[in-house]
XYZ file of C-alpha atoms in Angstrom:
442
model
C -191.390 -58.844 -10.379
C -191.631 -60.250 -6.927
C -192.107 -57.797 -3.923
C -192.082 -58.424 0.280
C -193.807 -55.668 2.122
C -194.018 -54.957 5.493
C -196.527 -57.168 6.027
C -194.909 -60.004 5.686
C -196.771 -61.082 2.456
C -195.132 -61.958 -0.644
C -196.879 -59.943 -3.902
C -196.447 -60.699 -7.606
C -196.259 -57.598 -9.772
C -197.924 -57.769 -13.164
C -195.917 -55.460 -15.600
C -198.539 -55.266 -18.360
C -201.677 -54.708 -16.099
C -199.429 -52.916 -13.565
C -201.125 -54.607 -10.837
C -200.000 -56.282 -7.298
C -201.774 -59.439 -6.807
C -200.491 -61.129 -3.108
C -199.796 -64.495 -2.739
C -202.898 -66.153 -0.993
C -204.723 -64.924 -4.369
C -202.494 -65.754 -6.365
C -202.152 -69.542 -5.398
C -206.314 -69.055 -4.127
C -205.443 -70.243 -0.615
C -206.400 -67.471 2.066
C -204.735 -69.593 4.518
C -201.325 -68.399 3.323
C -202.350 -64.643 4.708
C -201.226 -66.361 8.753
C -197.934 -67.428 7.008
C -195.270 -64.611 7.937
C -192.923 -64.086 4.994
C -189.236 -63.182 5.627
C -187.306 -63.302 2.441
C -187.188 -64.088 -0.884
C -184.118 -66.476 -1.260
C -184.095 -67.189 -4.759
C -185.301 -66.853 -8.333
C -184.584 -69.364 -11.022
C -186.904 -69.648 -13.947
C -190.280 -70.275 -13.156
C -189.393 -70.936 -9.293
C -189.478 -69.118 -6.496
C -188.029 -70.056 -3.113
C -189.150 -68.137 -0.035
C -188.345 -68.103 3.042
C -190.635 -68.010 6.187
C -190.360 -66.893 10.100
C -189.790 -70.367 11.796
C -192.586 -72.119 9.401
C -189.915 -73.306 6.769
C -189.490 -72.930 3.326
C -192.107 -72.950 0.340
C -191.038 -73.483 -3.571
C -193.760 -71.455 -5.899
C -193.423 -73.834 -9.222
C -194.828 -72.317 -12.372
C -194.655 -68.501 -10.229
C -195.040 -66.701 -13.690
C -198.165 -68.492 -14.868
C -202.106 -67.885 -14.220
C -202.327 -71.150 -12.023
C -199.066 -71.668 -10.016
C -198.093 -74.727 -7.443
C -196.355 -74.121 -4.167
C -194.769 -77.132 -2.049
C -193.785 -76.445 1.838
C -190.860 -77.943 3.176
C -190.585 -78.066 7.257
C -190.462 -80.322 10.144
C -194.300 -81.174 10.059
C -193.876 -82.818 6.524
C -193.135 -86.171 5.913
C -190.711 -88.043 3.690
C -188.962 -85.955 0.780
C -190.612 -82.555 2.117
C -188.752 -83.001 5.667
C -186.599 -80.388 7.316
C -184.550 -81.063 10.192
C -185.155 -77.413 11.401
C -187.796 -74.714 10.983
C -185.678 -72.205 11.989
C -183.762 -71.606 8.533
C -180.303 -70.032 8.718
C -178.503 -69.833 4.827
C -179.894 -70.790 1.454
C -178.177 -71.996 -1.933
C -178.855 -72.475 -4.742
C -176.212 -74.609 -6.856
C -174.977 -75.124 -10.510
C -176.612 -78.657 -10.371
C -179.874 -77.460 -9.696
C -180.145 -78.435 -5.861
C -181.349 -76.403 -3.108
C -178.649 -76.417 0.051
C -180.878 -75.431 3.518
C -178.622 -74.590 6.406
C -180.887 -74.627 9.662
C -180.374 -74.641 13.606
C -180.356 -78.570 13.718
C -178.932 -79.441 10.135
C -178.475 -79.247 6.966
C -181.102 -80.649 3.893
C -180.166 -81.110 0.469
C -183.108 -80.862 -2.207
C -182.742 -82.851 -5.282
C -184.902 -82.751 -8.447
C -188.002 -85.455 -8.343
C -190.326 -86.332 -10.762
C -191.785 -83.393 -12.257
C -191.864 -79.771 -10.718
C -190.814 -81.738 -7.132
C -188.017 -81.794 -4.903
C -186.613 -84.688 -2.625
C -184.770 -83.914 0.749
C -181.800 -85.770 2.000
C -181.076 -84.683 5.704
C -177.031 -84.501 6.323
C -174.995 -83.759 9.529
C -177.967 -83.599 11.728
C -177.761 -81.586 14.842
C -175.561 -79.404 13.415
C -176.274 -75.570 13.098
C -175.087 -73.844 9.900
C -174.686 -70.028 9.173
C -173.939 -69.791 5.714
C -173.218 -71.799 2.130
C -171.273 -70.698 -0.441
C -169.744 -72.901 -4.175
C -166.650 -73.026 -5.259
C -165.995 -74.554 -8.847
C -165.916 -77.701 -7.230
C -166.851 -77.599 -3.766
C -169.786 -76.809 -1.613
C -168.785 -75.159 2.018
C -170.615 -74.101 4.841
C -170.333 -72.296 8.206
C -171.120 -73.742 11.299
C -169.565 -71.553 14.460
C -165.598 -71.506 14.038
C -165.681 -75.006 11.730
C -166.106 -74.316 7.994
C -167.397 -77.456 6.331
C -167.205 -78.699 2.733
C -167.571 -81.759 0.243
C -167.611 -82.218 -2.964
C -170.107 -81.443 -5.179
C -170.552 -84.630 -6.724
C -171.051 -86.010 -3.550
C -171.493 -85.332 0.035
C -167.966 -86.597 1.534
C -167.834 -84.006 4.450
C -165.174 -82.692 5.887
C -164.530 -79.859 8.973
C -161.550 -77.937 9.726
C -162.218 -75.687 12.714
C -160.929 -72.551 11.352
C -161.303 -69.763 14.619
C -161.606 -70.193 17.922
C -164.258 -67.212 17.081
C -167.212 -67.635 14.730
C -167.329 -67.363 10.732
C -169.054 -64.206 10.625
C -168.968 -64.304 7.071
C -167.182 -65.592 3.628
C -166.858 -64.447 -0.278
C -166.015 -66.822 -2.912
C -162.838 -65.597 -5.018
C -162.890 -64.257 -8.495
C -161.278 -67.091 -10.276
C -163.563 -69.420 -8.236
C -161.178 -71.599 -6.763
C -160.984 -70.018 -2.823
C -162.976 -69.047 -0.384
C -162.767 -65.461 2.013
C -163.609 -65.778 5.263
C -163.798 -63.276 8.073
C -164.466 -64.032 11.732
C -166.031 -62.429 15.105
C -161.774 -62.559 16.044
C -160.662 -60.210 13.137
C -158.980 -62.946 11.178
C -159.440 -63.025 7.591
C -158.629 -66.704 5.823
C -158.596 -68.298 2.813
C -159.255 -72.168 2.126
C -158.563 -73.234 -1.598
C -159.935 -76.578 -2.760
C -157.646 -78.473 -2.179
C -155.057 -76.943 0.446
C -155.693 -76.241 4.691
C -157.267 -73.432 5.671
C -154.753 -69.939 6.349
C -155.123 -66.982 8.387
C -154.212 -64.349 6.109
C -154.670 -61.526 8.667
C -155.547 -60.455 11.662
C -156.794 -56.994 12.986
C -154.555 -55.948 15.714
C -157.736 -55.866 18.853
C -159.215 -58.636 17.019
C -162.597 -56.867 16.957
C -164.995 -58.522 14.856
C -164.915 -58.562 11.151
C -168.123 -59.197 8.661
C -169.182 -58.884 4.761
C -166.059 -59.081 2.368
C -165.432 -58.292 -1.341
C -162.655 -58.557 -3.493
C -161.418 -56.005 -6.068
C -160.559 -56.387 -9.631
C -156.736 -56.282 -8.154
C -157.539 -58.978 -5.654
C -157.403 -56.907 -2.542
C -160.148 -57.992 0.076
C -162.267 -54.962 1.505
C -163.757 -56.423 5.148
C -166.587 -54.514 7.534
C -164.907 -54.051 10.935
C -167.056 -53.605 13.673
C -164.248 -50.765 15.187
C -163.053 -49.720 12.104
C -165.561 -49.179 9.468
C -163.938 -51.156 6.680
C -160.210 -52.515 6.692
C -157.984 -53.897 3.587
C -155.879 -56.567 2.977
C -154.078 -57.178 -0.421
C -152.599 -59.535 -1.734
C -149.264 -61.133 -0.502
C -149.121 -59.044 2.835
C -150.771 -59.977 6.309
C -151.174 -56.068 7.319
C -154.296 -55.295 7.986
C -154.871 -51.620 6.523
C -157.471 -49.449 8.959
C -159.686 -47.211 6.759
C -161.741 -45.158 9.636
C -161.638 -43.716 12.694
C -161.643 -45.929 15.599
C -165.295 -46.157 16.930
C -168.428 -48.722 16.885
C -169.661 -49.822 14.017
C -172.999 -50.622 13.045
C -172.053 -54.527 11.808
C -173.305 -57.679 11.698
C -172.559 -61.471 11.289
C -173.867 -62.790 7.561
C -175.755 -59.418 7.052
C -174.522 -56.699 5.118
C -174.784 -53.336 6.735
C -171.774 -50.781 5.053
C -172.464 -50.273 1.313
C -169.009 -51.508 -0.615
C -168.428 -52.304 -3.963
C -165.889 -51.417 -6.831
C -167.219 -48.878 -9.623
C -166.462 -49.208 -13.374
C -163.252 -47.079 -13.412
C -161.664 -49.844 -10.247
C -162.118 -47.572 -7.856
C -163.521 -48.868 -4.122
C -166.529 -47.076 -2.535
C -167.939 -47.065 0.725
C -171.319 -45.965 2.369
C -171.090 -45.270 6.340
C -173.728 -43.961 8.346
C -172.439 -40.958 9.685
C -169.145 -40.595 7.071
C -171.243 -40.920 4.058
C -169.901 -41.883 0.814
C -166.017 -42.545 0.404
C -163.355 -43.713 -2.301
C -160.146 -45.219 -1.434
C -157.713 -42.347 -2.222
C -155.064 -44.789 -3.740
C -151.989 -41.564 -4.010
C -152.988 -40.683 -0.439
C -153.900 -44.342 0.651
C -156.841 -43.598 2.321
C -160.621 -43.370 1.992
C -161.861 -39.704 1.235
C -165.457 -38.405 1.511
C -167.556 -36.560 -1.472
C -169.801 -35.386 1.072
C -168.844 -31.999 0.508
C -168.711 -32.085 -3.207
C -171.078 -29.955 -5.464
C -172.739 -32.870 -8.114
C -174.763 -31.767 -10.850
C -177.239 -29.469 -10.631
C -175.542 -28.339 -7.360
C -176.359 -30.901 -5.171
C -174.951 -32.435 -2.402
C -174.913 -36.058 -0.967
C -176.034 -36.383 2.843
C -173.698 -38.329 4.993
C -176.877 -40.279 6.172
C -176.751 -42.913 4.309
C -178.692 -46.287 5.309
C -178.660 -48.483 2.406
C -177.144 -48.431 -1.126
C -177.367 -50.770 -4.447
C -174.582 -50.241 -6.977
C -176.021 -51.846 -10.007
C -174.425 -53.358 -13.374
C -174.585 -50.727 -15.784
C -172.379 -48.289 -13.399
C -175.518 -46.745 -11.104
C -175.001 -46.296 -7.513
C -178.469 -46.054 -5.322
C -178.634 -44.469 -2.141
C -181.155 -44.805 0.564
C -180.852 -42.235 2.900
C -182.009 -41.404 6.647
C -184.039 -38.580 5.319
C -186.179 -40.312 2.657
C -185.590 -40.433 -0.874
C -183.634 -42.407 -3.261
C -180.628 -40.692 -4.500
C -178.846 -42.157 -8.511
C -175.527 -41.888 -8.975
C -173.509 -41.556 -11.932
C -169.692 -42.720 -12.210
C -168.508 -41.446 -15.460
C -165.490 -42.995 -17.459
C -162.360 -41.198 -16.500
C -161.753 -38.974 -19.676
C -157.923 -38.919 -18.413
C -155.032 -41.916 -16.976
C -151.948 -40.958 -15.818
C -148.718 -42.702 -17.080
C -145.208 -41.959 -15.685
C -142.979 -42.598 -18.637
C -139.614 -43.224 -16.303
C -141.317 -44.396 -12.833
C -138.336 -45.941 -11.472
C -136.389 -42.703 -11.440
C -136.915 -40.375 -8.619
C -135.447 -37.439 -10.769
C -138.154 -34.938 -11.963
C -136.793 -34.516 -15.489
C -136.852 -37.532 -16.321
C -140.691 -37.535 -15.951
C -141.394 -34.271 -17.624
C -142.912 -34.909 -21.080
C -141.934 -32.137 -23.440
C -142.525 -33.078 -26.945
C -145.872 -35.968 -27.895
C -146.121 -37.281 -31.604
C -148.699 -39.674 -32.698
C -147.252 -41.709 -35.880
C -149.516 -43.109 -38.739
C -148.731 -46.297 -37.154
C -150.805 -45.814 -34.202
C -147.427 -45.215 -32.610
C -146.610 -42.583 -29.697
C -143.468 -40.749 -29.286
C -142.705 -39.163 -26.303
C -139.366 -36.964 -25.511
C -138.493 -35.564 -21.982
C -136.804 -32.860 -20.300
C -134.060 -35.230 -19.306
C -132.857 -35.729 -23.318
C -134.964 -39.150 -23.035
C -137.325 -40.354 -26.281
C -139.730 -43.553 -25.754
C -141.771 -44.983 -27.880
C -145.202 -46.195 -26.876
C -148.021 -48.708 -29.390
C -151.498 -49.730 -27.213
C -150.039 -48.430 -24.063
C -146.710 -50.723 -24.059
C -143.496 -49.486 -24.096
C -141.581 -50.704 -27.538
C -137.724 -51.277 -28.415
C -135.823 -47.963 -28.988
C -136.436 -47.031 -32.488
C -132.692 -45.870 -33.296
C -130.199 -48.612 -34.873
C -127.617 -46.427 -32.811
C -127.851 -44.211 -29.327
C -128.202 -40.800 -30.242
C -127.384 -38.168 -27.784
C -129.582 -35.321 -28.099
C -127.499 -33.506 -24.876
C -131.128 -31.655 -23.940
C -134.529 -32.081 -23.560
C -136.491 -33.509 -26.268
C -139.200 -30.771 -27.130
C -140.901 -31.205 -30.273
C -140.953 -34.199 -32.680
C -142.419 -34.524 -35.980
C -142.438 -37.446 -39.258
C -142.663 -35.895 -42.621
C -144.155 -37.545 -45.788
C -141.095 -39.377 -46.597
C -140.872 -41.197 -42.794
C -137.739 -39.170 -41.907
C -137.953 -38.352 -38.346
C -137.266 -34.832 -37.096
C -136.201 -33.996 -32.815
C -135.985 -30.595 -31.884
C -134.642 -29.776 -28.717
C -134.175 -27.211 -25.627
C -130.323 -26.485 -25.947
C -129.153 -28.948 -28.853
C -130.468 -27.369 -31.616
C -132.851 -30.009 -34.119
C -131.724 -33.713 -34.919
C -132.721 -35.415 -38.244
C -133.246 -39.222 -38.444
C -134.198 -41.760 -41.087
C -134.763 -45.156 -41.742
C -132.189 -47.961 -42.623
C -133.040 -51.430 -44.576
C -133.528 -52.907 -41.323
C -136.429 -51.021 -39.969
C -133.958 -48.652 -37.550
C -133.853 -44.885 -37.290
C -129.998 -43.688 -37.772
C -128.907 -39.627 -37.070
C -128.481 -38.251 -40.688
C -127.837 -34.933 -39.614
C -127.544 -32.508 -36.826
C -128.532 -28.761 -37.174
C -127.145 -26.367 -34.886
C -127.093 -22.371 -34.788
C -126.118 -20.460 -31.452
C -128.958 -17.808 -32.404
C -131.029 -19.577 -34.498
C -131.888 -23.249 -33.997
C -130.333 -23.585 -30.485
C -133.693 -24.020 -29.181
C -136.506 -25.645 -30.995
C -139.895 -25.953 -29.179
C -142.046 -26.739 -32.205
């Protein structure tokens, strides 16, 4: 495990002697204690990349072994170790294996060398970049309003200026294949592969928009700097406001509001000040748990500064106060299915009588005399050969040993139904008494 303190040194943690050793020992040059460490931008294998404060980059090469390598890249080196800038801006790592360094003055591209080294090919120099990002195919950057890109198996590049604002920030798509990009104007736009940049949409003051992420449904969930987070879906160019108008703690290429989308597909957000909120999709809006009783009888704070919602389902929260709080999002033991939701009449969405078949099958009758069957959640075909018109709510339904069918209903007394060569259910009979079997509930 790799750890940067607040001292701007980078320390390797040894899980079976549980011990920190910091990087001057480790690579037994004491010189390295003057370097001031500012991130760790990548792990892959045995490599480590790390960033500095205006002193480059350095590459750790064998990082788990007893006797690792580093090699700096920066302006001071010469040949295959030269960067056009000290001052690095955006880091990537690609599928082939090459390092992409956006700087103030350019942009290098670090190839494999012999051995454990890396070769740097300076491109659009001059140029200051603000972030990287992959497509399946394509590499693109962001350098002020332009958004450049190029293949990957080359470096063709091409710029489309995209805003007359900045790229504050962008999100590669699900399927791979697009790019999300927000800007310091409030547009959000897409740019495919192989099609023109489009504004999709545009908050109405155009205040600034940051970090984006994209739901299982492929609605895009954007930091506003005036209205906490705002939503676009798919298809439609509104821009949705989720918060009270106010001013937002946000910032260009850094992620400040806590988003993501939980297990169950529902979207979460962590504000300072609001706390931490679901999107409310029957009430279309974002709702706080703040004032919930968890387990135990606890409560969340609604100062929250930093959270990390991890694979296996476990939000962590950082808050104000101190203290690291663990969430839990539990499977929904319940979903919700309207049987008729076309119909705005009530009866026709009251279940009355449920019967699960020996063929994993689900019949379901209604107040409004309707009967559906359901297998895995999809509707099927109407199981009769002919309509039958049970003339009142379908209340109890039952399949005896021999597969005949029997309906009982509110007013219509009970309906019996069996099986024909092909397959079908056809009425057999139909037993009704005034006082007796005018109602059958079960």
């Amino acid at each position: 495990m790799w750890v940067k303190a607040y001292d701007d040194q980078i320390y390797r943690f040894d899980k079976h002697l549980q011990k920190f050793l910091a990087l001057p020992d480790l690579l037994r040059n004491q010189s390295l204690k003057k370097i001031l460490f500012t991130k760790i931008l990548a792990v892959k294998g045995d490599e480590i990349w790390l960033q500095t404060a205006n002193q480059g980059v350095y590459l750790i090469n064998d990082a788990l072994g007893a006797y690792p390598k580093y090699i700096k890249f920066d302006t001071c080196q010469n040949g295959p170790h030269k960067l056009p800038s000290n001052h690095i801006t955006c880091f990537h790592l690609d599928e082939l294996h090459r390092a992409w360094i956006g700087t103030s003055a350019g942009l290098s591209v670090l190839g494999r060398a012999d051995g454990c080294d890396y070769k740097a090919t300076t491109f659009l120099n001059g140029t200051a970049f603000s972030g990287i990002a992959e497509t399946s195919h394509r590499i693109w950057l962001a350098s002020k309003g332009n958004l450049f890109s190029t293949e990957k198996k080359n470096y063709d590049f091409k710029a489309d200026k995209v805003t007359d604002g900045e790229i504050s920030n962008f999100r590669v798509s699900k399927s791979k294949d697009m790019l999300y990009c927000s800007t310091s104007k409030g547009e959000i736009i897409s740019a495919s592969e192989y099609k023109k940049p489009v504004i999709l949409g545009t908050v109405a003051d155009r205040s600034p928009l940051s970090s984006i992420i994209q739901d299982a449904e492929g609605d895009l969930w954007v930091e506003s700097a005036r209205y906490g987070v705002v939503l676009l879906r798919p298809g439609s160019s509104k821009v949705i406001k989720l918060f009270p108008a106010n001013n937002y703690d946000i910032a260009a290429w850094i992620k400040r509001i806590t988003m993501f989308e939980d297990k169950n597909h529902v979207f979460w957000a962590g504000i300072r000040g609001y706390g931490l909120t679901f999107f409310n999709t029957h009430q279309e809006k974002m709702q706080s748990v703040a004032d919930k009783n968890f387990a135990g009888g606890k409560k969340l704070t609604n100062a929250i500064f930093r959270g990390y919602y991890d694979r296996s389902g476990v939000l962590w929260l950082l808050s104000d106060y101190g203290g690291v709080y663990k969430v839990l999002f539990r499977q929904y033991d319940f979903n919700q299915t309207a049987v008729n939701p076309g119909s705005n009449i009530k009866a026709d969405n009251e279940v009355r009588g449920i019967f699960a078949d020996k063929e994993d099958r689900l019949w379901v009758g209604t107040k409004s005399a309707d009967l559906y069957v359901y297998k895995n959640g999809v509707k099927q075909d109407s199981p009769f050969a002919k309509y039958i018109n049970f003339n009142s709510g379908v209340y109890s339904i039952f399949k005896d040993k021999d597969g005949t069918m029997w309906f009982g209903t509110k007013m219509d007394g009970l309906f019996k139904a069996i099986i024909n060569k092909d397959g079908k259910l056809v009425q057999k009979d139909h037993f009704f008494k005034k006082e007796i079997l005018k109602s059958v509930p079960g």
